[in-house]
Coordinates of C-alpha atoms in Angstrom, one line a residue:
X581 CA -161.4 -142.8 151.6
X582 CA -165.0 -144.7 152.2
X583 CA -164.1 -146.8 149.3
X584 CA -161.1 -148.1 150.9
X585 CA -162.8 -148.4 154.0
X586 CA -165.2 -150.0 152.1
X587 CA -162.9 -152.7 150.3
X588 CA -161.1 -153.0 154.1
X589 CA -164.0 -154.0 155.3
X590 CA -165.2 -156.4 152.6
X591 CA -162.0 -158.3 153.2
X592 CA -162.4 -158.2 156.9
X593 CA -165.8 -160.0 156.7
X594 CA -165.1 -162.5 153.6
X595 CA -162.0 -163.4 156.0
X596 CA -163.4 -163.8 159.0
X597 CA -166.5 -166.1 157.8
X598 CA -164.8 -168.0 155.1
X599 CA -161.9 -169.1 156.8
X600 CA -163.3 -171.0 159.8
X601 CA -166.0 -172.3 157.1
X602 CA -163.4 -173.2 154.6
X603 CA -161.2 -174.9 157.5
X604 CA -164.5 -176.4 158.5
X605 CA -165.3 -178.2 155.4
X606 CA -161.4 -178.9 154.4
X607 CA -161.6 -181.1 157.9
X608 CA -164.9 -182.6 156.5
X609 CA -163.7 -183.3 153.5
X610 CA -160.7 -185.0 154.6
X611 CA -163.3 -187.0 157.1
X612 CA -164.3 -188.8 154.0
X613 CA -160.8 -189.1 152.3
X614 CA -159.8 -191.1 155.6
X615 CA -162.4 -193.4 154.9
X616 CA -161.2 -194.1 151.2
X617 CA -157.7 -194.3 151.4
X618 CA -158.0 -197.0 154.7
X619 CA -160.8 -198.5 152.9
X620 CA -159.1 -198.2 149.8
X621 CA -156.3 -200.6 150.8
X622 CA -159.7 -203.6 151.0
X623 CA -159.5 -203.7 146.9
X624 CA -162.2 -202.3 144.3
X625 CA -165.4 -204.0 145.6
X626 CA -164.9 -202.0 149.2
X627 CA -164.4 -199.1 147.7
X628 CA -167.4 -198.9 145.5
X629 CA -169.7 -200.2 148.1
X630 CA -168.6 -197.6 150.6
X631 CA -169.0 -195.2 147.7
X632 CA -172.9 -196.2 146.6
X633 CA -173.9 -196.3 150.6
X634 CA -172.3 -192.4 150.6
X635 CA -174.1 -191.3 147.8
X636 CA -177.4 -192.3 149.1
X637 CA -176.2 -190.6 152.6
X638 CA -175.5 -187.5 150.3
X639 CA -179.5 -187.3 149.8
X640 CA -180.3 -186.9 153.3
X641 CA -176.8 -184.3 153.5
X642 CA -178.5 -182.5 150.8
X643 CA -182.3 -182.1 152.1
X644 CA -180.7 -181.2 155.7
X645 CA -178.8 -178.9 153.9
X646 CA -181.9 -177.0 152.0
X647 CA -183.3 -176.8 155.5
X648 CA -180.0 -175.4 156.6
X649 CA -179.6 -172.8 153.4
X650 CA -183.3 -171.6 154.4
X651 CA -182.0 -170.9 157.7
X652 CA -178.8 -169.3 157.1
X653 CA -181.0 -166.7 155.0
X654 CA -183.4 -166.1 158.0
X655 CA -180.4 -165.5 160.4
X656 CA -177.9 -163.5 158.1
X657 CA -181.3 -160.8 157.2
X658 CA -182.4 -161.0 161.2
X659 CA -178.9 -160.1 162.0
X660 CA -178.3 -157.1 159.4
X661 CA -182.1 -156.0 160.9
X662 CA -181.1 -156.6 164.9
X663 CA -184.1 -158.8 165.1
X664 CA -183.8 -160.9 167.5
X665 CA -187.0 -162.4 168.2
X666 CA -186.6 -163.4 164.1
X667 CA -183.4 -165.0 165.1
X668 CA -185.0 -167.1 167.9
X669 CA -188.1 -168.4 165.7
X670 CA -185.9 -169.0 162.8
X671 CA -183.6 -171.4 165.1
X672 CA -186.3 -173.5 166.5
X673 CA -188.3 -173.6 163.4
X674 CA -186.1 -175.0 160.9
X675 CA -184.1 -177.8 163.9
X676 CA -187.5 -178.8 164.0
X677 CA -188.1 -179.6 160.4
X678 CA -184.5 -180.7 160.3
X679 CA -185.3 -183.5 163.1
X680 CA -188.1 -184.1 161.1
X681 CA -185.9 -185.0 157.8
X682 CA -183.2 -187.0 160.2
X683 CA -186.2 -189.2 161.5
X684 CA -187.6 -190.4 157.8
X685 CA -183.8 -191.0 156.1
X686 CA -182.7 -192.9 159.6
X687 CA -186.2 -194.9 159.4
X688 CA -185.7 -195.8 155.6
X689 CA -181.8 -196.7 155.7
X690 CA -182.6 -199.1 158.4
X691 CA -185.5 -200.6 157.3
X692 CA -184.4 -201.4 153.8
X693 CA -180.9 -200.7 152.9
X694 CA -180.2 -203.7 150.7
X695 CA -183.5 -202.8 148.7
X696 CA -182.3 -199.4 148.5
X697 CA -178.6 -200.8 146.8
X698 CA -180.0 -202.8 144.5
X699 CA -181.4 -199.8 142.8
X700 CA -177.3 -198.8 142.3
X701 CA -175.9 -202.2 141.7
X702 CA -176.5 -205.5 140.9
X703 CA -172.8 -206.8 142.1
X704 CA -174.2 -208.8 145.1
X705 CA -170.3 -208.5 147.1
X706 CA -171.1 -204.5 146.8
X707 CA -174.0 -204.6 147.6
X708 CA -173.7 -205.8 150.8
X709 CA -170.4 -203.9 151.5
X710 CA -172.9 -200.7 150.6
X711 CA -175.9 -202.1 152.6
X712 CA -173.9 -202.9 155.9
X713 CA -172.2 -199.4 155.7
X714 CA -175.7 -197.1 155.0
X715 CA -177.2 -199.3 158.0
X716 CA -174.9 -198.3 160.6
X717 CA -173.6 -194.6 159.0
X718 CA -177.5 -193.8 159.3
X719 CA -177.5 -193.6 163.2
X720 CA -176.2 -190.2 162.8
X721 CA -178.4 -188.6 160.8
X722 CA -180.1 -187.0 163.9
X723 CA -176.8 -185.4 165.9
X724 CA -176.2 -184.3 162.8
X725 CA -179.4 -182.2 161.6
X726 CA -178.9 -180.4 165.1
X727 CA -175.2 -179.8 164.8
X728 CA -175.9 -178.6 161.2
X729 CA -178.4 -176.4 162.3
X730 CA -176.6 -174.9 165.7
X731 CA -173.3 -174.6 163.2
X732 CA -175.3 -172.1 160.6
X733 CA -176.5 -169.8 163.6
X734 CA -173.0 -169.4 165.1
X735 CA -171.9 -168.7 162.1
X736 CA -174.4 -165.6 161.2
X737 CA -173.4 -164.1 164.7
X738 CA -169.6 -164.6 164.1
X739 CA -168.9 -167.5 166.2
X740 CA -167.5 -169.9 163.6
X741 CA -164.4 -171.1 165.3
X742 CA -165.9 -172.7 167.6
X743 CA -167.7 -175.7 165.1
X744 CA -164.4 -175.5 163.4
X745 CA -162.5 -177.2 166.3
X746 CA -165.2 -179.6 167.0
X747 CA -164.8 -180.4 163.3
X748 CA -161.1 -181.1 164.4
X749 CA -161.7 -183.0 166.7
X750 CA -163.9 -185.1 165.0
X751 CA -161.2 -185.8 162.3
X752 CA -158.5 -186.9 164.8
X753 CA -161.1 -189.3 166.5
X754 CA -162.6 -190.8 162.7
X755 CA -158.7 -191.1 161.6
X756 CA -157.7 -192.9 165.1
X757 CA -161.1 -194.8 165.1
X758 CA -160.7 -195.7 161.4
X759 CA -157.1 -197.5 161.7
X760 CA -158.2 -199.5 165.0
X761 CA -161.6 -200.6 163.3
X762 CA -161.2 -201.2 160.1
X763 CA -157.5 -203.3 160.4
X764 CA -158.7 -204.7 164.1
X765 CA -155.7 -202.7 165.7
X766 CA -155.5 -202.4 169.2
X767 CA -157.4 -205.9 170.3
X768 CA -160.3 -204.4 168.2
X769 CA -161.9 -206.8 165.5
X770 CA -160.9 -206.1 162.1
X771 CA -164.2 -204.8 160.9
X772 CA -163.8 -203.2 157.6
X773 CA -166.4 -201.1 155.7
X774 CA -168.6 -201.9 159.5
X775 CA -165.7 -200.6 161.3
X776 CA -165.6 -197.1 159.0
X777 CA -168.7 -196.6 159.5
X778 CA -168.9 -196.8 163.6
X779 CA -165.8 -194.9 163.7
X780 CA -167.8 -191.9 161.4
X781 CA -170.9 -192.1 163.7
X782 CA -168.8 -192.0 166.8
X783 CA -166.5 -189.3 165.6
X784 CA -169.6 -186.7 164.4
X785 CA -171.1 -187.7 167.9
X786 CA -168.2 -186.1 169.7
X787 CA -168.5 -183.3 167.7
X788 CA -172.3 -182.5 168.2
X789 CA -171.0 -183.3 172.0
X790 CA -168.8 -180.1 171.8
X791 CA -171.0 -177.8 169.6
X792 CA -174.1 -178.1 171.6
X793 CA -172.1 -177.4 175.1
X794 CA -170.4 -174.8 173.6
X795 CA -173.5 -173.0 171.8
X796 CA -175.5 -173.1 175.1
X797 CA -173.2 -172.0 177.0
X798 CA -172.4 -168.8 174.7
X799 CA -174.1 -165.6 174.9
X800 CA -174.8 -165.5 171.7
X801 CA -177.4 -168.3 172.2
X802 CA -179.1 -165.8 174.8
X803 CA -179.6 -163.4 171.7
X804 CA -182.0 -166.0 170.1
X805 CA -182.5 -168.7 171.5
X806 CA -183.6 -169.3 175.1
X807 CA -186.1 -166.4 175.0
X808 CA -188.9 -168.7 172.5
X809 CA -189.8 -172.0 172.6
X810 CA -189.9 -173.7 170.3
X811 CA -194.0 -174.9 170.6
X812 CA -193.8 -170.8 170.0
X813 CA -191.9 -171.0 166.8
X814 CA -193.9 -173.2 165.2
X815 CA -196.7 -170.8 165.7
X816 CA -196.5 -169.1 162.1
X817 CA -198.9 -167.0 161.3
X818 CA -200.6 -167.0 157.6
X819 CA -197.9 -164.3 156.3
X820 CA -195.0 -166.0 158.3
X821 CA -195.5 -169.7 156.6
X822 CA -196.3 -168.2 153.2
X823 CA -192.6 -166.2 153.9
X824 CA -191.0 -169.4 155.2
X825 CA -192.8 -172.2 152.6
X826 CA -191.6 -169.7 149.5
X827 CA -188.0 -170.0 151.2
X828 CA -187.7 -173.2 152.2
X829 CA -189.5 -175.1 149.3
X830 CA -187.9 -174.4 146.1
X831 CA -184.7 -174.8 148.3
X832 CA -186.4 -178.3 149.5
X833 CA -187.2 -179.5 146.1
X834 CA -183.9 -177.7 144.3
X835 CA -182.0 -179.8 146.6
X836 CA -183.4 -183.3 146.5
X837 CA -183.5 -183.2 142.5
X838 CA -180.7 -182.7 142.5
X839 CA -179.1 -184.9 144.6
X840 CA -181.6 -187.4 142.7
X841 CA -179.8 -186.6 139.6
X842 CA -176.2 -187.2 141.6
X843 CA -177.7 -190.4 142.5
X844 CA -179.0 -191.4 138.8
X845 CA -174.9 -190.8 138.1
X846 CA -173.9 -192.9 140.3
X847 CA -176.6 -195.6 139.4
X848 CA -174.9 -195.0 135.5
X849 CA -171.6 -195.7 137.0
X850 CA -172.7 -198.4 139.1
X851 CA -174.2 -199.9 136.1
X852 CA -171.2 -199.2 134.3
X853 CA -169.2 -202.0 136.4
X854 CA -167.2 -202.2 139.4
X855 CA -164.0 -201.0 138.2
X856 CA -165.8 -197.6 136.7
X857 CA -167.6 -197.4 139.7
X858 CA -164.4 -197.7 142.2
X859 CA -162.8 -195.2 139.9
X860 CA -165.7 -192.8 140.1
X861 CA -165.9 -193.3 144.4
X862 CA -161.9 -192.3 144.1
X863 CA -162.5 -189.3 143.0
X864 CA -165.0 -187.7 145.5
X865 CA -162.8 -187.0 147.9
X866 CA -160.3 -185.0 145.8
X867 CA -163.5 -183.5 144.4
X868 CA -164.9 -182.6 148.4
X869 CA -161.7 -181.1 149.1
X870 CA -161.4 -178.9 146.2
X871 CA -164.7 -178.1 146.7
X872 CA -164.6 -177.6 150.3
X873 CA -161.3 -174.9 150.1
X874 CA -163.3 -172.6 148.0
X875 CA -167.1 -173.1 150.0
X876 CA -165.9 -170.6 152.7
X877 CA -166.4 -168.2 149.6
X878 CA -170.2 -169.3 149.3
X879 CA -170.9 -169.2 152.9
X880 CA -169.7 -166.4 152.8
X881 CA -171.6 -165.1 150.4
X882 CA -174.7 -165.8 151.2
X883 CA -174.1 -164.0 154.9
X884 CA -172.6 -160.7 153.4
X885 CA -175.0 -160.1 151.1
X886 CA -177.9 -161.3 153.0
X887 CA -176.8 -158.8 155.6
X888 CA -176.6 -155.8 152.9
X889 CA -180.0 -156.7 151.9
X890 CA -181.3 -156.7 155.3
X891 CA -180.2 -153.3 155.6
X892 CA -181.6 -152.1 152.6
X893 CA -178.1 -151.4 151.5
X894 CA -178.7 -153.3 147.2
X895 CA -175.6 -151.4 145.8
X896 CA -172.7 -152.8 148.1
X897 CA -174.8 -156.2 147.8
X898 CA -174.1 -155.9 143.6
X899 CA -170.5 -154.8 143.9
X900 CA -169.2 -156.8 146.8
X901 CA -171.3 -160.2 144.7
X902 CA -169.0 -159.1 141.6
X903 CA -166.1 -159.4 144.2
X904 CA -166.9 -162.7 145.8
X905 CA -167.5 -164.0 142.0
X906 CA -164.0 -162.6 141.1
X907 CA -162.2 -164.4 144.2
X908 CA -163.9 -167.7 143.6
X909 CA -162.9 -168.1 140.2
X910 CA -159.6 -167.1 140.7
X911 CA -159.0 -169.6 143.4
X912 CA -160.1 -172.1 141.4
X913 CA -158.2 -172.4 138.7
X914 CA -155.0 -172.3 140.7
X915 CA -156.6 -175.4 142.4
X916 CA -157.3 -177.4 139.1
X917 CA -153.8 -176.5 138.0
X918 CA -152.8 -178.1 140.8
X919 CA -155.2 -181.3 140.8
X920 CA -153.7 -182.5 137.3
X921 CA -150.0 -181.7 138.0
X922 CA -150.9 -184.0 141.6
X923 CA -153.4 -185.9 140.9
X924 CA -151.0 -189.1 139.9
X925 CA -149.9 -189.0 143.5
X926 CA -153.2 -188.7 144.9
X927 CA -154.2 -192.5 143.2
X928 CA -151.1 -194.3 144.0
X929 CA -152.2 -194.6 147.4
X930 CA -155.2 -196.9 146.6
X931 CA -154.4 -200.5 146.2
X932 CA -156.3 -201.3 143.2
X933 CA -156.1 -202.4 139.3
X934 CA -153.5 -199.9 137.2
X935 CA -156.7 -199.7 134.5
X936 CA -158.8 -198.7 138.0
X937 CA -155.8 -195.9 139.1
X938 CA -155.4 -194.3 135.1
X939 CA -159.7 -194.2 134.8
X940 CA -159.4 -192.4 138.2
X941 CA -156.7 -189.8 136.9
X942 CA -158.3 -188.8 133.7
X943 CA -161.9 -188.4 136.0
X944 CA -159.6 -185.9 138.5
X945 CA -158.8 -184.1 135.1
X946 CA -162.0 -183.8 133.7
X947 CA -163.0 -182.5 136.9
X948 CA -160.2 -180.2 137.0
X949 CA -161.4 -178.2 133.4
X950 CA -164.8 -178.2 135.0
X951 CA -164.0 -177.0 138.7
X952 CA -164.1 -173.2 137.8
X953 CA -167.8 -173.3 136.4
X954 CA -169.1 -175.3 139.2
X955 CA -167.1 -173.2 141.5
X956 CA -169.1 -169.7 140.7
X957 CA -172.4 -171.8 140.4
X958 CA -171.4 -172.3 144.1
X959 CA -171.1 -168.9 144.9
X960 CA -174.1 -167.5 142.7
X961 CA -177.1 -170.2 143.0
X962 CA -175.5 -171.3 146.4
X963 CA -175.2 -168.0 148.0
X964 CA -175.5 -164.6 146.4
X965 CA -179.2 -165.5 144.7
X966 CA -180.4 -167.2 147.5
X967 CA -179.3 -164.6 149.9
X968 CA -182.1 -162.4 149.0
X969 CA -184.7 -165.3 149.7
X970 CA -185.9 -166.0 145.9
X971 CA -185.0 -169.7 145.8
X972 CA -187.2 -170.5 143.6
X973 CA -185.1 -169.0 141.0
X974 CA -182.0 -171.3 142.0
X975 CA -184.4 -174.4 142.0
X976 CA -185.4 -173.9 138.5
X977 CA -181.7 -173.2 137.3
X978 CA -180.5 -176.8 139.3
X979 CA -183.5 -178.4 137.6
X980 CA -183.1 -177.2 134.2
X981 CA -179.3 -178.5 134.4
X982 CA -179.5 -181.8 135.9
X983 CA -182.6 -182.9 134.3
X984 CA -182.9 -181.8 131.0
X985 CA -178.7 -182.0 130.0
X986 CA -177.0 -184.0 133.3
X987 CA -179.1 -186.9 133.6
X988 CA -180.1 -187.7 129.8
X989 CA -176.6 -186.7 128.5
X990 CA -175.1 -189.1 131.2
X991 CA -177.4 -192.4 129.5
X992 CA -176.6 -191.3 126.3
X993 CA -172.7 -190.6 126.5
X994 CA -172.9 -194.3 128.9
X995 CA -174.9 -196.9 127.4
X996 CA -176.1 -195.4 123.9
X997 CA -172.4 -193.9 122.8
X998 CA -170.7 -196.5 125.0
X999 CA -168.2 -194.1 126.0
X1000 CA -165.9 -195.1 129.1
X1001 CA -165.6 -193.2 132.2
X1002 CA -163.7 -190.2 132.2
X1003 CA -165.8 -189.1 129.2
X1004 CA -168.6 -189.8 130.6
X1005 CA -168.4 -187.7 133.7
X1006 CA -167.1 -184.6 131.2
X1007 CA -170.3 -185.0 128.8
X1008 CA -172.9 -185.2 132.0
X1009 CA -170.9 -182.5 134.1
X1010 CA -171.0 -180.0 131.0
X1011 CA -175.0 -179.3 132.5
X1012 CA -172.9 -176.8 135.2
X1013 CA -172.4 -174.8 132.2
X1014 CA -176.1 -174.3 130.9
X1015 CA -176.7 -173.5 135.1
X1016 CA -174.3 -170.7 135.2
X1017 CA -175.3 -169.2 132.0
X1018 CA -178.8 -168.4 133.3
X1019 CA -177.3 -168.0 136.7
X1020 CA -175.5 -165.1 135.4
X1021 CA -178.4 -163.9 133.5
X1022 CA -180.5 -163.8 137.0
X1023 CA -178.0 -162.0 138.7
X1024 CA -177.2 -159.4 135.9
X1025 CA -181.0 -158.5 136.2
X1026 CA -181.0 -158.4 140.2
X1027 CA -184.7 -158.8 140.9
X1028 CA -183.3 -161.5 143.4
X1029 CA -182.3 -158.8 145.1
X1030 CA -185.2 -158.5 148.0
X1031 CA -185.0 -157.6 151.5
X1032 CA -187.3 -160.4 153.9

């Protein structure tokens, strides 16, 4: 009988954080598709610079999101302990550093954002498609460390619904935005890759807008946050920055390198030509959705277990891990069935070259064998390990596979084998193998298992 209540229970909690994450990141996801399919109707050169601007947006989206891993871990082992006054110093600490982060990316992408594409391209039209969009995009960057950071506290203390219908929002106002700016509908100028990029920034602003009201308004704020300041929080003792550094760090540095090594793709397949690289910008939002319907299943993993380990409670950690594992993988093969049997569809709707529309198919495929391995990476490095607070275990793994296989298999297969494309992706993706065979080797051993 406590084993079904046990199993009842596990579902209860996978549903109830998953979905409105899953939701969450679907309507993300399909924030950027927007973008691509209007902007895909501008021809190949529009596409790829709106492509290489997003890619160096993704290294900012990545170090915010170390800062928000580090505090998802805080809140989810505060929560299984009822500590609230952990809760409270763990908000204000890491918006802090996230502010921080916002203010050095929003400095550098408006300073220099030609000098930053011309690291990615050397087609000058692209370029300056690229340069004009990271200029504007960046704007953001600081409604969006504090909406990132609000959004992982409501979710630890069960109030993710709430960022998921601000997420909604935001994707009928970047859809509605996106037509009238980038075509110069509705006595608007047409603006093109300019116009996508207001209409994001304007669209994310509405949704901080309705996430902050809401999450000061709620009681659940009371619980953490009005009761320290945060001048207090950022009053670590020697023990509480040593705890925090060893969380946050290996995250840190796990997640820029890797993101690096994301961008030194995208520098291969901007080097590669613009037809390779339009192909390759194509593909990410098929790839973000996919990825976005199963990342409910990480979130949620790192909050389950993080709360078993806060209560001391190792066992149900192992077993419902094995569980989350088990539902991840199964979901995603179903999903890469379904990418190659739709993928055909999915690039008829750009209006570009047929060579540009078959290169983008046979990327979706190779992505499509791949999914399931990058899928439980998600779950394992992403959540279950981290959940415990070892990160420096996951930042080693990332490492290992993007810089000794990803990035040097990527040259080689590219410019030394001269191989096109698709095949090129498959060789440098095969590095999410060699991260979830020592992955799975950490988390058969379970010394990440450790209670903060």
């Amino acid at each position: 009988m406590e084993k079904i209540k046990r199993k009842d229970a596990f579902w209860v909690d996978l549903i109830s954080i998953a979905l409105p994450v899953t939701l969450q990141s679907l309507l993300q996801s399909s924030f950027g598709m927007v973008d691509q399919i209007m902007i895909g109707q501008l021809g190949s050169e529009s596409i790829a610079g709106i492509g290489l601007g997003a890619k160096f947006v993704s290294i900012y989206t990545v170090v915010l999101g170390a800062v928000a891993a580090a505090a998802g871990i805080m809140a989810a082992q505060y929560v299984g302990a009822k500590d609230e006054r952990g809760m409270s110093r763990s908000f204000y600490l890491n918006l802090f550093v996230g502010l921080l982060q916002s203010g050095v990316f929003l400095a550098v992408c408006v300073l220099i954002p030609g000098g930053i594409m011309s690291l990615y391209t050397q087609d000058v039209a692209v370029k300056a498609q690229a340069a004009v969009y990271l200029r504007v995009y960046a704007l953001s960057f600081p409604l969006m460390a504090i909406s990132t950071i609000m959004t992982v506290f409501l979710r630890c203390v069960g109030k993710a619904a709430f960022p998921l219908a601000a997420s909604f929002l935001s994707v009928l106002l970047n859809t509605g935005l996106n037509y009238l700016l980038i075509f110069g509908k509705g006595g608007f100028p047409s603006m093109g890759v300019r116009g996508a990029a207001i209409a994001s920034i304007t669209a994310q602003a509405a949704a901080f807008f309705v996430t902050a009201v809401y999450f000061f308004r709620d009681e659940a704020f009371c619980m953490y946050g009005r009761g320290e300041k945060m001048r207090a929080a950022l009053r670590l003792t020697g023990d509480e920055q040593k705890q925090y550094l060893g969380i946050l760090a290996p995250i840190l540095v796990c997640e820029f390198m890797w993101s690096l090594g994301e961008n030194m793709y995208a520098v291969i397949y901007g080097h590669m030509g613009t037809e390779s690289c339009a192909a390759m910008t194509m593909t990410g939002p098929v790839q973000g959705l996919m990825i976005g319907l199963l990342s409910g299943v990480a979130q949620a993993a790192g909050i389950m277990i993080g709360r078993h380990l806060g209560e001391g409670n190792e066992e149900t950690a192992y077993k419902d891990s094995q569980r989350l594992m088990g539902c991840g993988f199964a979901g995603s093969v179903i999903l890469s069935l379904l990418l190659v049997w739709l993928g055909g569809a999915y690039v008829s709707l750009y209006n570009v070259e047929p060579q540009v529309q078959r290169m983008t198919y046979l990327i979706l495929v190779a992505f499509a064998i791949i999914s399931p391995i990058k899928v439980q990476n998600m779950i394992l490095g992403g959540g279950i390990i981290r959940s415990g607070g070892m990160t420096r275990y996951v930042m080693w793994i990332d490492m290992i596979g993007t810089w000794v296989f990803g990035v040097p298999l990527g040259f080689l297969a590219a410019f030394v084998w001269n191989m096109p494309i698709p095949q090129v992706y498959f060789i440098l993706s095969l590095e999410e193998v060699v991260r979830f065979l020592i992955s799975l080797v950490v988390f058969r051993k379970k010394s990440w298992m450790r209670r903060l």
